[in-house]
Coordinates of C-alpha atoms and ligand atoms in Angstrom, one line a residue:
M1 CA -17.3 2.8 27.6
Q2 CA -15.7 -0.5 28.7
A3 CA -11.9 -0.8 28.1
I4 CA -10.9 -3.5 25.7
S5 CA -8.9 -6.2 27.5
P6 CA -6.2 -8.3 26.0
N7 CA -8.5 -11.2 26.1
D8 CA -11.1 -9.6 24.1
L9 CA -8.8 -8.9 21.5
D10 CA -7.5 -12.6 21.8
A11 CA -11.0 -14.0 21.6
A12 CA -11.9 -12.0 18.5
V13 CA -9.5 -13.7 16.2
Q14 CA -9.9 -17.4 15.9
P15 CA -8.3 -19.8 13.4
A16 CA -10.9 -19.5 10.7
R17 CA -13.0 -16.5 11.7
V18 CA -12.8 -13.1 13.3
H19 CA -15.4 -11.1 15.2
R20 CA -17.2 -8.5 13.2
K21 CA -16.4 -5.9 15.8
L22 CA -12.7 -5.8 14.5
Y23 CA -14.4 -3.9 11.3
S24 CA -16.8 -1.7 13.2
D25 CA -15.9 -0.9 16.8
P26 CA -14.4 2.6 17.1
E27 CA -12.6 1.7 20.4
I28 CA -10.6 -1.2 18.4
F29 CA -9.9 1.2 15.5
K30 CA -8.4 3.6 18.2
L31 CA -6.2 0.6 19.5
E32 CA -5.3 -0.3 15.9
M33 CA -4.0 3.2 15.1
E34 CA -1.9 3.2 18.3
R35 CA -0.6 -0.3 18.3
I36 CA -0.5 -1.1 14.5
F37 CA 0.0 2.3 12.8
G38 CA 1.9 3.7 15.7
H39 CA 4.5 1.2 15.6
A40 CA 4.6 -0.8 12.2
W41 CA 6.9 0.4 9.2
L42 CA 4.4 2.3 7.0
Y43 CA 5.0 3.5 3.5
V44 CA 5.0 7.1 3.1
G45 CA 6.3 7.8 -0.3
H46 CA 9.0 7.5 -3.0
E47 CA 12.5 9.1 -3.0
S48 CA 11.6 10.6 -6.6
Q49 CA 9.3 12.8 -4.8
V50 CA 12.1 14.3 -2.6
R51 CA 14.9 14.1 -5.1
N52 CA 16.8 17.1 -3.9
P53 CA 17.5 18.7 -0.5
G54 CA 14.6 21.1 0.3
D55 CA 12.1 19.0 -1.6
Y56 CA 9.0 17.9 0.5
F57 CA 5.5 16.5 0.1
L58 CA 2.8 16.1 2.6
T59 CA 1.3 12.7 3.6
Q60 CA -0.9 11.5 6.6
V61 CA -0.8 8.5 8.8
G62 CA -4.3 7.9 9.9
R63 CA -5.7 11.3 10.5
K64 CA -2.1 12.6 11.4
A65 CA -0.8 15.1 9.1
M66 CA 3.0 14.6 8.2
V67 CA 5.6 16.2 6.1
V68 CA 8.2 14.2 4.3
T69 CA 11.3 16.3 3.5
R70 CA 14.9 15.8 2.3
D71 CA 16.9 18.2 4.7
E72 CA 20.1 20.2 3.7
T73 CA 22.3 17.2 4.4
G74 CA 20.3 14.9 2.0
T75 CA 18.7 13.0 4.8
L76 CA 15.1 11.9 4.6
R77 CA 13.0 13.1 7.5
V78 CA 9.3 12.8 8.2
L79 CA 7.9 15.5 10.5
H80 CA 4.5 15.9 12.3
N81 CA 2.9 18.8 10.5
Q82 CA 2.4 20.9 13.6
C83 CA 3.8 24.1 15.0
A84 CA 5.5 23.9 18.3
H85 CA 3.8 27.3 19.3
R86 CA 0.2 27.0 19.2
G87 CA -0.3 23.9 17.1
A88 CA -1.3 25.1 13.6
M89 CA -0.4 23.0 10.6
V90 CA 3.0 24.4 9.3
V91 CA 3.2 23.2 5.6
A92 CA 0.1 23.6 3.5
S93 CA 1.1 23.0 0.0
D94 CA 0.9 19.4 -1.1
C95 CA 4.5 19.3 -2.3
G96 CA 7.2 21.7 -3.3
H97 CA 10.7 23.0 -2.6
A98 CA 11.7 25.1 0.5
K99 CA 14.7 26.5 2.4
E100 CA 12.8 26.5 5.6
F101 CA 9.2 25.9 6.7
Q102 CA 7.5 29.1 8.3
C103 CA 4.1 28.9 10.1
V104 CA 1.8 31.6 8.9
Y105 CA 0.2 32.3 12.2
H106 CA 2.9 33.9 14.3
G107 CA 6.0 33.2 12.0
W108 CA 7.9 30.5 14.0
T109 CA 10.3 29.1 11.3
Y110 CA 11.9 25.7 11.2
H111 CA 14.9 24.0 9.5
L112 CA 13.8 21.2 7.0
D113 CA 14.8 18.6 9.8
G114 CA 12.2 20.3 12.2
R115 CA 14.6 22.3 14.4
L116 CA 13.5 25.7 15.3
K117 CA 15.2 28.4 13.1
A118 CA 13.6 31.7 14.2
V119 CA 11.1 33.0 16.6
P120 CA 9.7 36.5 16.4
L121 CA 9.4 38.4 19.6
N122 CA 11.7 36.1 21.2
H123 CA 12.4 38.5 24.0
G124 CA 8.9 38.0 25.1
Y125 CA 9.1 34.4 26.3
P126 CA 9.9 33.2 29.7
Q127 CA 13.7 32.8 30.7
D128 CA 13.6 29.0 30.3
F129 CA 12.3 29.1 26.8
D130 CA 14.9 27.0 24.9
T131 CA 14.9 27.4 21.1
K132 CA 17.2 24.3 20.9
S133 CA 14.8 22.2 22.8
P134 CA 12.9 19.4 21.1
R135 CA 9.8 20.9 22.7
T136 CA 10.3 23.8 20.4
A137 CA 10.7 21.9 17.2
M138 CA 8.4 20.3 14.7
T139 CA 8.5 16.6 16.0
Q140 CA 10.3 14.2 14.0
V141 CA 9.3 10.4 13.5
P142 CA 12.1 8.5 15.1
R143 CA 12.7 6.2 12.3
V144 CA 12.7 6.6 8.4
E145 CA 14.4 4.2 6.2
S146 CA 14.1 3.4 2.4
Y147 CA 14.5 0.4 0.4
R148 CA 15.2 0.8 -3.2
G149 CA 13.6 4.2 -3.2
F150 CA 10.6 3.2 -1.3
I151 CA 10.3 5.3 1.9
F152 CA 8.8 3.9 5.0
M153 CA 8.6 5.5 8.6
S154 CA 7.9 3.9 12.2
Q155 CA 6.9 5.9 14.9
A156 CA 8.4 3.4 17.3
A157 CA 11.9 4.4 18.3
E158 CA 13.0 0.7 18.5
G159 CA 12.1 -2.4 16.8
K160 CA 12.9 -4.8 13.8
S161 CA 14.7 -2.9 10.9
L162 CA 12.8 -2.2 7.7
K163 CA 14.7 -5.1 5.8
E164 CA 13.5 -7.5 8.4
H165 CA 10.0 -6.2 8.3
L166 CA 9.9 -6.6 4.5
G167 CA 11.6 -10.0 4.6
Y168 CA 11.3 -11.9 1.3
M169 CA 8.3 -9.4 0.3
A170 CA 11.2 -7.1 -0.8
T171 CA 11.4 -9.0 -3.9
S172 CA 8.1 -7.4 -5.0
I173 CA 9.7 -4.0 -4.6
D174 CA 12.8 -5.5 -6.6
D175 CA 10.5 -6.5 -9.2
M176 CA 8.9 -2.9 -9.6
V177 CA 12.6 -1.4 -9.9
D178 CA 14.3 -4.1 -11.8
R179 CA 11.7 -3.5 -14.7
A180 CA 13.2 -0.3 -15.3
P181 CA 15.9 -0.3 -18.0
D182 CA 17.9 2.3 -16.2
G183 CA 17.3 0.7 -12.9
E184 CA 15.3 3.6 -11.5
I185 CA 11.5 4.5 -11.5
E186 CA 9.8 7.8 -10.6
A187 CA 6.3 8.7 -9.2
A188 CA 4.6 10.7 -12.0
G189 CA 1.3 11.6 -13.2
G190 CA -0.4 12.9 -9.9
V191 CA -2.5 10.9 -7.7
F192 CA -6.0 9.5 -7.6
R193 CA -7.8 9.8 -4.1
H194 CA -11.0 8.1 -3.0
V195 CA -12.5 7.6 0.1
Y196 CA -15.0 4.7 1.0
N197 CA -17.2 4.2 3.9
G198 CA -15.7 1.1 5.3
N199 CA -12.7 -0.4 7.5
W200 CA -9.1 -0.1 6.2
K201 CA -8.5 -3.7 6.4
L202 CA -11.3 -4.3 3.7
Y203 CA -8.9 -2.8 0.9
L204 CA -6.0 -5.0 1.6
E205 CA -8.2 -7.9 1.7
N206 CA -9.9 -7.3 -1.6
L207 CA -6.6 -6.8 -3.5
C208 CA -5.7 -10.5 -3.1
D209 CA -9.2 -11.8 -3.3
A210 CA -9.3 -14.3 -6.4
A211 CA -12.8 -15.4 -5.6
H212 CA -14.7 -12.2 -6.0
P213 CA -14.1 -10.8 -9.7
W214 CA -16.6 -13.4 -11.0
F215 CA -19.5 -11.8 -9.0
T216 CA -18.5 -8.2 -8.2
H217 CA -17.1 -7.3 -11.6
R218 CA -19.8 -9.2 -13.6
S219 CA -20.8 -6.1 -15.6
S220 CA -17.5 -5.2 -16.9
I221 CA -16.8 -8.9 -17.7
D222 CA -20.1 -9.1 -19.7
A223 CA -19.3 -5.9 -21.5
A224 CA -15.8 -7.0 -22.3
Q225 CA -17.0 -10.4 -23.4
Q226 CA -19.4 -8.8 -25.8
Q227 CA -17.0 -6.3 -27.3
S228 CA -15.9 -7.2 -30.7
D229 CA -12.2 -7.8 -31.0
E230 CA -12.3 -5.5 -34.3
V231 CA -13.3 -2.5 -32.4
Y232 CA -10.4 -1.7 -30.2
S233 CA -6.8 -1.4 -31.5
D234 CA -5.1 1.1 -29.4
G235 CA -3.2 -0.8 -26.8
T236 CA -4.3 0.7 -23.6
G237 CA -8.2 0.0 -24.0
E238 CA -7.3 -3.4 -25.3
I239 CA -5.2 -4.2 -22.2
A240 CA -8.0 -3.2 -19.9
I241 CA -10.5 -5.1 -22.0
R242 CA -8.4 -8.1 -21.7
Q243 CA -8.2 -7.9 -18.0
M244 CA -12.0 -7.7 -17.6
R245 CA -12.4 -10.5 -19.8
Q246 CA -10.0 -12.6 -17.6
N247 CA -11.8 -11.5 -14.5
G248 CA -14.4 -13.7 -15.9
A249 CA -12.2 -16.8 -16.1
P250 CA -13.8 -20.1 -14.8
Y251 CA -12.8 -21.1 -11.3
S252 CA -10.7 -23.9 -12.7
F253 CA -8.3 -21.2 -14.0
W254 CA -8.4 -19.4 -10.5
E255 CA -7.8 -22.5 -8.7
N256 CA -5.0 -23.9 -10.7
Q257 CA -3.3 -21.3 -12.5
V258 CA -3.2 -18.6 -10.1
G259 CA -1.5 -18.6 -6.7
I260 CA -1.4 -16.7 -3.2
W261 CA 1.5 -16.4 -1.4
T262 CA 1.8 -15.0 2.2
Y263 CA 4.8 -14.1 4.3
P264 CA 5.4 -13.0 8.0
N265 CA 4.4 -9.7 9.1
G266 CA 1.1 -9.8 7.2
H267 CA 2.5 -9.4 3.7
S268 CA 1.1 -11.2 0.7
Y269 CA 0.9 -11.3 -3.2
L270 CA -1.4 -12.7 -5.8
G271 CA 0.7 -14.1 -8.5
D272 CA 0.4 -15.7 -12.1
Y273 CA -2.8 -13.7 -12.7
H274 CA -2.6 -11.0 -15.5
D275 CA 1.1 -11.2 -16.2
D276 CA 2.8 -9.6 -19.3
S277 CA 2.3 -13.0 -21.3
K278 CA -1.5 -12.8 -20.8
L279 CA -1.7 -9.0 -21.5
V280 CA 0.8 -6.9 -23.4
A281 CA 3.1 -9.6 -24.8
A282 CA -0.1 -11.6 -25.9
M283 CA -1.3 -8.6 -27.9
Q284 CA 2.2 -8.6 -30.0
D285 CA 2.2 -4.9 -28.5
P286 CA 5.0 -3.1 -30.4
V287 CA 5.6 -0.6 -27.5
F288 CA 6.2 -3.7 -25.2
R289 CA 8.7 -5.0 -27.9
D290 CA 10.6 -1.5 -27.9
Y291 CA 10.6 -1.9 -24.0
I292 CA 12.0 -5.4 -24.2
A293 CA 14.6 -4.2 -26.5
A294 CA 15.5 -1.3 -24.1
L295 CA 15.7 -3.7 -21.1
E296 CA 17.8 -6.2 -22.9
A297 CA 20.4 -3.6 -24.1
K298 CA 20.9 -2.6 -20.6
K299 CA 20.5 -5.9 -18.6
G300 CA 21.2 -8.6 -21.1
K301 CA 19.0 -11.4 -22.2
D302 CA 19.3 -13.6 -19.2
E303 CA 18.5 -11.1 -16.6
V304 CA 15.5 -9.8 -18.8
K305 CA 14.0 -13.4 -18.9
R306 CA 14.5 -13.7 -15.1
I307 CA 12.7 -10.2 -14.6
L308 CA 9.7 -11.2 -16.9
E309 CA 9.2 -14.4 -15.3
V310 CA 8.5 -12.6 -11.9
R311 CA 4.7 -12.7 -12.4
R312 CA 3.0 -10.9 -9.6
W313 CA -0.3 -8.9 -9.7
N314 CA -1.0 -7.3 -6.4
S315 CA 1.6 -7.3 -3.5
N316 CA 0.4 -6.1 -0.2
I317 CA 2.9 -4.9 2.5
Y318 CA 1.0 -4.8 5.6
P319 CA -0.5 -2.5 6.9
N320 CA -0.8 0.3 4.4
L321 CA 0.7 -0.5 1.0
S322 CA -0.3 -2.4 -2.2
F323 CA 1.1 -2.3 -5.4
M324 CA 1.2 -3.9 -8.8
S325 CA 4.9 -4.2 -9.9
S326 CA 4.2 -5.2 -13.5
F327 CA 1.9 -2.3 -14.2
Q328 CA 3.7 0.3 -12.1
Q329 CA 0.9 1.2 -9.9
L330 CA 0.9 1.8 -6.1
R331 CA -1.8 2.4 -3.6
V332 CA -1.4 3.8 0.1
I333 CA -4.1 3.1 2.7
H334 CA -4.9 5.8 5.2
P335 CA -7.5 4.8 7.7
L336 CA -9.6 7.8 8.8
A337 CA -12.4 6.3 11.0
V338 CA -13.5 2.7 11.7
N339 CA -15.8 2.9 8.7
R340 CA -14.0 5.4 6.7
T341 CA -10.7 5.0 4.6
L342 CA -8.7 7.2 2.1
V343 CA -6.8 5.3 -0.7
C344 CA -4.3 7.2 -2.8
T345 CA -3.1 5.7 -6.0
Y346 CA 0.2 6.7 -7.6
N347 CA 1.8 5.7 -11.1
F348 CA 5.5 5.2 -11.8
R349 CA 7.6 5.8 -14.8
L350 CA 10.2 3.2 -15.7
K351 CA 13.3 5.2 -16.5
G352 CA 14.8 4.2 -19.9
A353 CA 11.6 2.7 -21.1
P354 CA 9.6 4.2 -24.1
E355 CA 7.3 7.1 -23.0
Q356 CA 4.2 5.3 -24.3
M357 CA 4.8 2.7 -21.7
F358 CA 4.0 5.5 -19.1
R359 CA 1.1 6.6 -20.9
N360 CA -0.2 2.9 -21.1
T361 CA 0.3 2.9 -17.3
I362 CA -1.7 6.0 -16.8
A363 CA -4.6 5.0 -19.2
F364 CA -4.5 1.5 -17.7
A365 CA -5.0 3.1 -14.1
N366 CA -7.6 5.3 -15.4
I367 CA -9.7 2.6 -16.9
V368 CA -9.2 0.0 -13.9
N369 CA -8.3 1.9 -10.8
G370 CA -9.5 5.5 -11.5
T371 CA -12.4 6.9 -9.4
G372 CA -14.8 6.5 -12.4
S373 CA -13.5 3.1 -13.6
L374 CA -15.7 0.2 -14.4
V375 CA -13.8 -1.8 -12.2
L376 CA -12.8 0.0 -8.9
T377 CA -16.3 1.3 -8.5
D378 CA -17.6 -2.1 -8.1
D379 CA -15.2 -2.8 -5.2
L380 CA -16.1 0.6 -3.6
E381 CA -19.8 -0.5 -3.6
I382 CA -18.8 -3.8 -1.9
Y383 CA -16.8 -2.1 0.9
N384 CA -19.9 0.2 1.6
R385 CA -22.2 -2.8 1.5
I386 CA -19.9 -4.3 4.2
G387 CA -19.9 -1.4 6.2
I388 CA -23.9 -1.4 6.2
G389 CA -24.1 -5.2 6.4
L390 CA -21.6 -5.3 9.5
A391 CA -23.8 -2.3 11.2
S392 CA -27.0 -4.5 10.9
D393 CA -25.9 -6.5 14.0
G394 CA -26.6 -9.9 12.5
A395 CA -24.1 -12.9 12.9
D396 CA -21.2 -12.0 15.1
W397 CA -18.5 -14.0 13.3
I398 CA -16.9 -13.3 9.9
E399 CA -15.7 -16.5 8.2
I400 CA -12.2 -16.4 6.7
G401 CA -11.6 -20.2 6.7
R402 CA -11.6 -21.2 2.9
G403 CA -8.4 -23.2 2.5
Y404 CA -7.7 -23.5 6.2
L405 CA -5.4 -26.6 6.9
S406 CA -4.8 -26.9 3.3
D407 CA -2.2 -24.2 2.9
V408 CA 1.4 -25.3 2.1
R409 CA 4.6 -23.9 3.2
D410 CA 6.7 -22.1 0.7
E411 CA 10.6 -22.3 0.5
H412 CA 10.8 -18.6 1.4
G413 CA 9.3 -19.1 5.0
G414 CA 5.7 -18.2 4.1
L415 CA 2.5 -20.0 3.6
K416 CA 0.9 -20.6 0.1
G417 CA -2.6 -21.3 -0.6
K418 CA -3.1 -24.7 -2.2
N419 CA -5.0 -22.5 -4.7
S420 CA -5.5 -18.9 -5.2
T421 CA -9.1 -18.9 -3.6
S422 CA -7.6 -19.8 -0.2
E423 CA -8.4 -16.9 2.4
V424 CA -4.8 -17.5 3.7
Y425 CA -3.9 -13.8 2.9
I426 CA -6.7 -12.7 5.4
R427 CA -5.6 -15.2 8.1
N428 CA -2.0 -14.3 7.6
M429 CA -2.8 -10.4 8.1
F430 CA -4.8 -11.3 11.3
E431 CA -1.9 -13.0 12.5
A432 CA 0.2 -9.9 12.1
W433 CA -2.8 -7.9 13.7
R434 CA -2.6 -10.1 16.7
G435 CA 1.1 -9.6 16.8
Y436 CA 0.9 -5.8 17.0
M437 CA -2.3 -5.5 19.1
L438 CA -1.2 -8.1 21.7
G439 CA 2.5 -7.7 21.3
E440 CA 3.2 -11.1 19.9
T441 CA 4.9 -10.2 16.6
A442 CA 8.3 -11.6 17.6
A443 CA 6.8 -14.9 19.1
A444 CA 4.7 -15.5 16.0
N445 CA 7.4 -15.1 13.8
E446 CA 9.7 -17.3 15.7
M447 CA 7.0 -20.0 15.7
K448 CA 6.6 -19.5 11.8
A449 CA 10.3 -20.0 11.3
S450 CA 10.5 -23.0 13.4
A451 CA 7.4 -24.8 12.0
Ligands
FES1 S1 0.9 28.5 15.8 FE1 2.6 28.5 14.5 S2 3.7 30.5 14.9 FE2 2.0 30.4 16.4
FE2_2 FE1 -12.2 -6.1 -7.4

């Protein structure tokens, strides 16, 4: 196999199109895992999942198994889940509480920060066997930082800070947390997992794609439009039906009343789409009214007005996170192979909000994003079709040029589509992609800032 040169990579991303091999070439996928997932800040979980020293949960970065722990001193750690003896996975439970981690093969035992704690038959090892050496520890990921409870890690020992990486997109995380009357959220209700036969980039692309619902989600739009208003009265089903109906809004709505915003490092959000005023508030939902009362009691009317005027649907933090701040739902993208991707979806409880709000969040996730949902399954079918289509060896180029040159600069240093159907968010992700793959991130950001 021929090595991929920087020139190949450079030529594969053009201003308004990209080469299809970026979605289908296993060698490029390998490079992405090394240069993007091996360097970028990646979301790994939420602090509510490791509230106390000794708490841990498992995650993965691409195919690498990882353990996220809070050690005895309260510090967050991310460890490679690999025994330093002969390589077995050490921690097997998805989550839990432990004083130490013990490998069940030969009993090597580790502290919560990965340092070796005990080795059976220690006398049998050579004289230079050093139990204090990093070589006999579970390897730690060098950088772990959290922003308002959201934990990120980077496998690069140096580079921009998490705050620099998030930039203005930190305001989407703020929106998720600010909506909690007690100022805190917690991951709850388990996790949905689904795997599709397509490239990881397709998932992030789809979540800000305002041009696809009319076609892709046609069956649920039709069903929702035929549904009589008399039939549904419990809030959760009604919210989902409203969303399905709104997916069928005419292009004039998408083009004029929805917005797509992008920011440096590949981030973006789709705004003004299904906000509170179009869904829960529009239904005169009594639970939502109680929630507003709880929020106002803690934060005051002015702050609540400010919070509810933040109208974001999906926020994407490149390269592995997407969340819906107003519906407390979050998805983590785990690339497994060039044409295989795992997505894990989590829901969050707003502390201090009526419990029914959380039940609505779960019900909404079930209907719209569950693995058997009427909406998500359409998107999964599309990812699979893209996988099959690209493998047919047809046209070499993929067009991502809609809205090109009509994008406008926003006051926070990003680019905004003139209307929401611009493919600016895909071009923006490929700009970040180039930065990681060709080592141009810093230069690209400087150019953006000075443009
Ligand atoms: S492989 Fe873990 S103790 Fe031997
Ligand atoms: Fe969709």
